[in-house]
């Protein structure tokens, strides 16, 4: 999570934010839109303190409850940080990818995104990430990936399914960080958190092919062969998806044979 932004009481701001009274039936949405607009125009910056609640409510011409609703919506979106106490108030936040991750989770839970679509998107995005990670890889990065593979092998030997799953997903997060682009990490982290719920809902499944694939992948990366690394990653992801679906189908047949009539869902 990002650290709290430094407090800026607005004294040094060359141009203060300009807010207008709102008259919309959904006033809190218009308030949020105006604050976003001031941020886009540069009159509000990370760390800027918004006017006190009473003064801000007067500027917008709304009740303090309506104002609070708007500020909470901005807080949930990661744009505003609300602090309590004498030095508290509403501050423009550094932001995070939490809102993106939450949206992905919601889409998956509603069935708007299927496991197949999730895997397809991962393959597309991971190809970009792997190529850039190969280009930027440092000896320290290679060692971090190697330690991840060793830790995963120990988790498999111990029969620790949850730990094994977490380490396998962390491998992809490491690659995303290696690109040096925070958007790549945010997007990948969102997909991996959705995938994590999906995997844990399945329970233990066979994936003995993953570790040998990771070792081949690392060898390609060390050799600077980005295309071979991409091909290895794509083959591994496709095989994993087949393993997931096979596990779901096996569970469904088992439920049917037991007369439960409740096959396991293909999503959490």
Coordinates of C-alpha atoms in Angstrom, one line a residue:
X1 CA 0.0 0.0 0.0
X2 CA 1.3 3.5 -0.7
X3 CA 2.5 5.6 2.2
X4 CA 0.4 8.5 3.3
X5 CA 1.0 11.6 1.3
X6 CA 2.6 14.6 3.0
X7 CA 0.2 17.2 4.3
X8 CA -0.2 20.2 2.1
X9 CA -2.6 22.9 3.6
X10 CA -2.8 24.7 0.2
X11 CA -0.7 27.7 1.4
X12 CA 1.8 27.2 -1.4
X13 CA -0.7 26.4 -4.1
X14 CA -0.6 29.1 -6.8
X15 CA -4.2 28.6 -7.8
X16 CA -6.8 27.3 -5.2
X17 CA -9.4 24.8 -6.4
X18 CA -12.6 26.3 -7.7
X19 CA -15.8 24.7 -6.6
X20 CA -19.4 25.6 -7.7
X21 CA -22.7 25.0 -6.0
X22 CA -24.4 21.8 -7.2
X23 CA -28.1 21.2 -8.0
X24 CA -28.1 17.7 -9.3
X25 CA -30.5 15.1 -7.8
X26 CA -27.4 13.0 -7.3
X27 CA -25.3 15.8 -5.8
X28 CA -22.6 13.6 -4.3
X29 CA -21.7 12.4 -7.8
X30 CA -21.3 16.0 -9.1
X31 CA -19.2 16.9 -6.1
X32 CA -16.9 13.9 -6.8
X33 CA -16.7 14.9 -10.5
X34 CA -15.7 18.5 -9.6
X35 CA -13.0 17.3 -7.3
X36 CA -11.7 15.0 -10.0
X37 CA -11.8 17.9 -12.4
X38 CA -9.7 20.1 -10.1
X39 CA -7.2 17.3 -9.8
X40 CA -7.1 17.0 -13.6
X41 CA -6.5 20.7 -14.0
X42 CA -3.7 20.6 -11.5
X43 CA -5.3 22.9 -8.9
X44 CA -5.3 19.9 -6.6
X45 CA -2.2 17.7 -6.2
X46 CA -1.2 14.7 -4.2
X47 CA -1.1 15.8 -0.6
X48 CA -3.4 18.7 -1.0
X49 CA -5.8 19.3 1.8
X50 CA -9.4 20.1 0.8
X51 CA -11.2 22.9 2.6
X52 CA -12.8 22.0 6.0
X53 CA -16.0 20.1 5.8
X54 CA -18.2 23.0 6.8
X55 CA -16.6 25.4 4.3
X56 CA -16.6 22.8 1.5
X57 CA -20.3 22.0 2.1
X58 CA -21.1 25.7 1.8
X59 CA -19.1 26.0 -1.4
X60 CA -21.1 23.2 -3.0
X61 CA -24.3 24.3 -1.4
X62 CA -25.1 20.9 0.0
X63 CA -25.6 19.3 3.4
X64 CA -22.6 17.9 5.3
X65 CA -24.1 14.4 4.9
X66 CA -24.1 14.8 1.1
X67 CA -20.5 16.0 1.2
X68 CA -19.4 13.1 3.3
X69 CA -21.1 10.7 0.8
X70 CA -19.0 12.2 -2.0
X71 CA -15.8 12.1 0.0
X72 CA -16.4 8.5 0.9
X73 CA -16.9 7.6 -2.7
X74 CA -13.6 9.2 -3.6
X75 CA -12.0 7.4 -0.7
X76 CA -13.2 4.1 -2.0
X77 CA -11.8 5.0 -5.4
X78 CA -8.4 5.7 -3.8
X79 CA -8.4 9.4 -4.7
X80 CA -9.0 10.8 -1.3
X81 CA -7.5 10.0 2.1
X82 CA -9.7 10.9 5.1
X83 CA -7.9 11.5 8.4
X84 CA -9.4 12.2 11.8
X85 CA -8.1 14.4 14.6
X86 CA -6.9 18.0 14.9
X87 CA -4.6 17.7 11.9
X88 CA -7.1 15.6 10.0
X89 CA -9.3 16.3 7.0
X90 CA -9.6 15.2 3.4
X91 CA -6.4 14.9 1.4
X92 CA -5.7 14.0 -2.2
X93 CA -4.2 10.5 -2.0
X94 CA -1.3 9.0 -3.9
X95 CA -3.8 6.4 -5.1
X96 CA -3.5 2.7 -5.5
X97 CA -4.8 -0.1 -7.7
X98 CA -7.3 -1.3 -5.2
X99 CA -10.3 0.0 -7.1
X100 CA -9.2 -1.8 -10.3
X101 CA -8.6 -5.0 -8.4
X102 CA -12.0 -4.7 -6.7
X103 CA -13.7 -4.1 -10.1
X104 CA -12.1 -7.2 -11.6
X105 CA -13.2 -9.3 -8.6
X106 CA -16.8 -8.0 -9.0
X107 CA -16.9 -8.7 -12.7
X108 CA -15.7 -12.3 -12.1
X109 CA -18.1 -12.9 -9.3
X110 CA -21.0 -11.7 -11.4
X111 CA -19.9 -14.0 -14.2
X112 CA -19.1 -11.2 -16.6
X113 CA -15.6 -12.6 -16.9
X114 CA -15.1 -16.4 -17.3
X115 CA -12.0 -18.4 -16.3
X116 CA -11.3 -18.9 -20.0
X117 CA -11.3 -15.2 -20.6
X118 CA -9.2 -14.6 -17.6
X119 CA -6.5 -17.0 -18.9
X120 CA -6.7 -15.6 -22.4
X121 CA -6.1 -12.0 -21.0
X122 CA -3.3 -13.3 -18.8
X123 CA -1.5 -14.8 -21.8
X124 CA -1.8 -11.6 -23.8
X125 CA -0.6 -9.4 -21.0
X126 CA 2.0 -11.8 -19.7
X127 CA 3.7 -11.9 -23.1
X128 CA 4.3 -8.1 -22.9
X129 CA 5.5 -8.4 -19.3
X130 CA 7.8 -11.3 -20.0
X131 CA 9.5 -9.6 -23.0
X132 CA 10.1 -6.4 -20.9
X133 CA 11.2 -8.4 -17.9
X134 CA 13.7 -10.3 -20.0
X135 CA 15.1 -7.0 -21.3
X136 CA 15.4 -5.4 -17.8
X137 CA 16.3 -8.5 -15.8
X138 CA 19.2 -8.0 -13.3
X139 CA 21.1 -10.7 -11.4
X140 CA 19.1 -9.8 -8.3
X141 CA 15.9 -10.3 -10.3
X142 CA 17.1 -13.7 -11.5
X143 CA 18.0 -14.7 -8.0
X144 CA 14.5 -13.6 -6.7
X145 CA 12.8 -15.8 -9.3
X146 CA 15.2 -18.7 -8.4
X147 CA 14.3 -18.4 -4.7
X148 CA 10.6 -18.4 -5.6
X149 CA 11.1 -21.7 -7.5
X150 CA 13.0 -23.2 -4.6
X151 CA 10.3 -22.1 -2.1
X152 CA 7.6 -23.6 -4.3
X153 CA 9.4 -26.9 -4.5
X154 CA 9.5 -27.0 -0.7
X155 CA 5.8 -26.2 -0.4
X156 CA 5.0 -29.0 -2.9
X157 CA 7.2 -31.5 -0.9
X158 CA 5.4 -30.4 2.3
X159 CA 2.0 -30.9 0.7
X160 CA 1.1 -27.3 1.5
X161 CA -1.4 -26.5 -1.3
X162 CA -2.2 -22.9 -0.2
X163 CA 1.5 -21.9 0.1
X164 CA 2.3 -23.5 -3.2
X165 CA -0.6 -21.6 -4.9
X166 CA 0.5 -18.3 -3.4
X167 CA 4.2 -18.8 -4.5
X168 CA 3.1 -19.7 -8.0
X169 CA 1.1 -16.5 -8.3
X170 CA 4.0 -14.4 -6.7
X171 CA 6.2 -15.6 -9.6
X172 CA 4.0 -13.6 -11.9
X173 CA 4.0 -10.6 -9.6
X174 CA 7.8 -10.6 -9.5
X175 CA 7.9 -10.5 -13.3
X176 CA 5.4 -7.6 -13.4
X177 CA 7.6 -5.6 -11.0
X178 CA 10.6 -6.3 -13.2
X179 CA 9.0 -4.2 -16.0
X180 CA 9.3 -1.1 -13.9
X181 CA 5.8 0.0 -14.9
X182 CA 3.3 0.2 -12.0
X183 CA 0.3 -0.2 -14.3
X184 CA 1.6 -3.7 -15.3
X185 CA 1.8 -4.7 -11.7
X186 CA -1.7 -3.3 -10.9
X187 CA -3.3 -5.1 -13.8
X188 CA -1.5 -8.4 -13.2
X189 CA -2.2 -8.2 -9.4
X190 CA -5.9 -7.7 -10.1
X191 CA -6.0 -10.8 -12.4
X192 CA -4.0 -12.8 -9.9
X193 CA -6.3 -12.0 -7.0
X194 CA -9.3 -13.2 -9.0
X195 CA -7.3 -16.3 -10.0
X196 CA -6.3 -16.9 -6.4
X197 CA -10.0 -17.2 -5.3
X198 CA -10.7 -19.4 -8.2
X199 CA -7.8 -21.7 -7.4
X200 CA -8.5 -22.0 -3.7
X201 CA -12.2 -22.8 -4.5
X202 CA -11.0 -25.8 -6.6
X203 CA -8.8 -27.3 -3.9
X204 CA -5.6 -29.2 -4.5
X205 CA -5.0 -30.2 -8.2
X206 CA -2.1 -31.7 -10.2
X207 CA 0.4 -29.2 -11.5
X208 CA 3.7 -31.1 -11.3
X209 CA 4.6 -29.7 -14.8
X210 CA 4.8 -26.1 -13.4
X211 CA 8.2 -26.3 -11.7
X212 CA 10.1 -27.9 -14.7
X213 CA 8.4 -25.2 -16.8
X214 CA 9.6 -22.4 -14.5
X215 CA 13.2 -23.8 -14.6
X216 CA 13.1 -23.8 -18.4
X217 CA 11.6 -20.3 -18.3
X218 CA 14.4 -19.0 -16.1
X219 CA 17.0 -20.6 -18.3
X220 CA 15.6 -18.8 -21.3
X221 CA 15.5 -15.5 -19.4
X222 CA 19.1 -15.9 -18.3
X223 CA 20.1 -16.5 -21.9
X224 CA 18.3 -13.4 -23.1
X225 CA 15.8 -15.4 -25.3
X226 CA 12.6 -13.5 -24.7
X227 CA 10.6 -15.3 -27.4
X228 CA 11.5 -18.7 -25.9
X229 CA 10.5 -17.4 -22.5
X230 CA 7.2 -16.1 -23.8
X231 CA 6.4 -19.4 -25.5
X232 CA 7.3 -21.4 -22.3
X233 CA 5.0 -19.2 -20.2
X234 CA 2.1 -19.4 -22.7
X235 CA 2.4 -23.2 -22.8
X236 CA 2.4 -23.4 -19.0
X237 CA -0.6 -21.1 -18.6
X238 CA -2.7 -23.1 -21.2
X239 CA -1.8 -26.4 -19.5
X240 CA -2.8 -24.9 -16.1
X241 CA -6.1 -23.9 -17.5
X242 CA -6.8 -27.4 -18.8
X243 CA -5.8 -28.7 -15.3
X244 CA -8.3 -26.3 -13.7
X245 CA -11.1 -27.3 -16.0
X246 CA -10.4 -31.0 -15.6
X247 CA -10.5 -30.6 -11.9
X248 CA -13.9 -28.8 -12.1
X249 CA -15.3 -31.5 -14.4
X250 CA -14.1 -34.3 -12.2
X251 CA -15.7 -32.7 -9.1
X252 CA -18.9 -32.3 -11.1
X253 CA -19.0 -36.0 -12.1
X254 CA -18.3 -37.0 -8.5
X255 CA -21.1 -34.8 -7.1
X256 CA -23.5 -36.3 -9.7
X257 CA -22.5 -39.8 -8.8
X258 CA -23.0 -39.1 -5.1
X259 CA -26.5 -37.8 -5.9
X260 CA -25.9 -34.3 -4.6
X261 CA -27.0 -32.8 -7.9
X262 CA -24.7 -29.8 -7.1
X263 CA -21.7 -29.8 -9.4
X264 CA -18.9 -27.5 -8.4
X265 CA -19.1 -24.1 -10.0
X266 CA -16.4 -23.0 -12.5
X267 CA -15.9 -19.8 -10.5
X268 CA -15.8 -18.8 -6.8

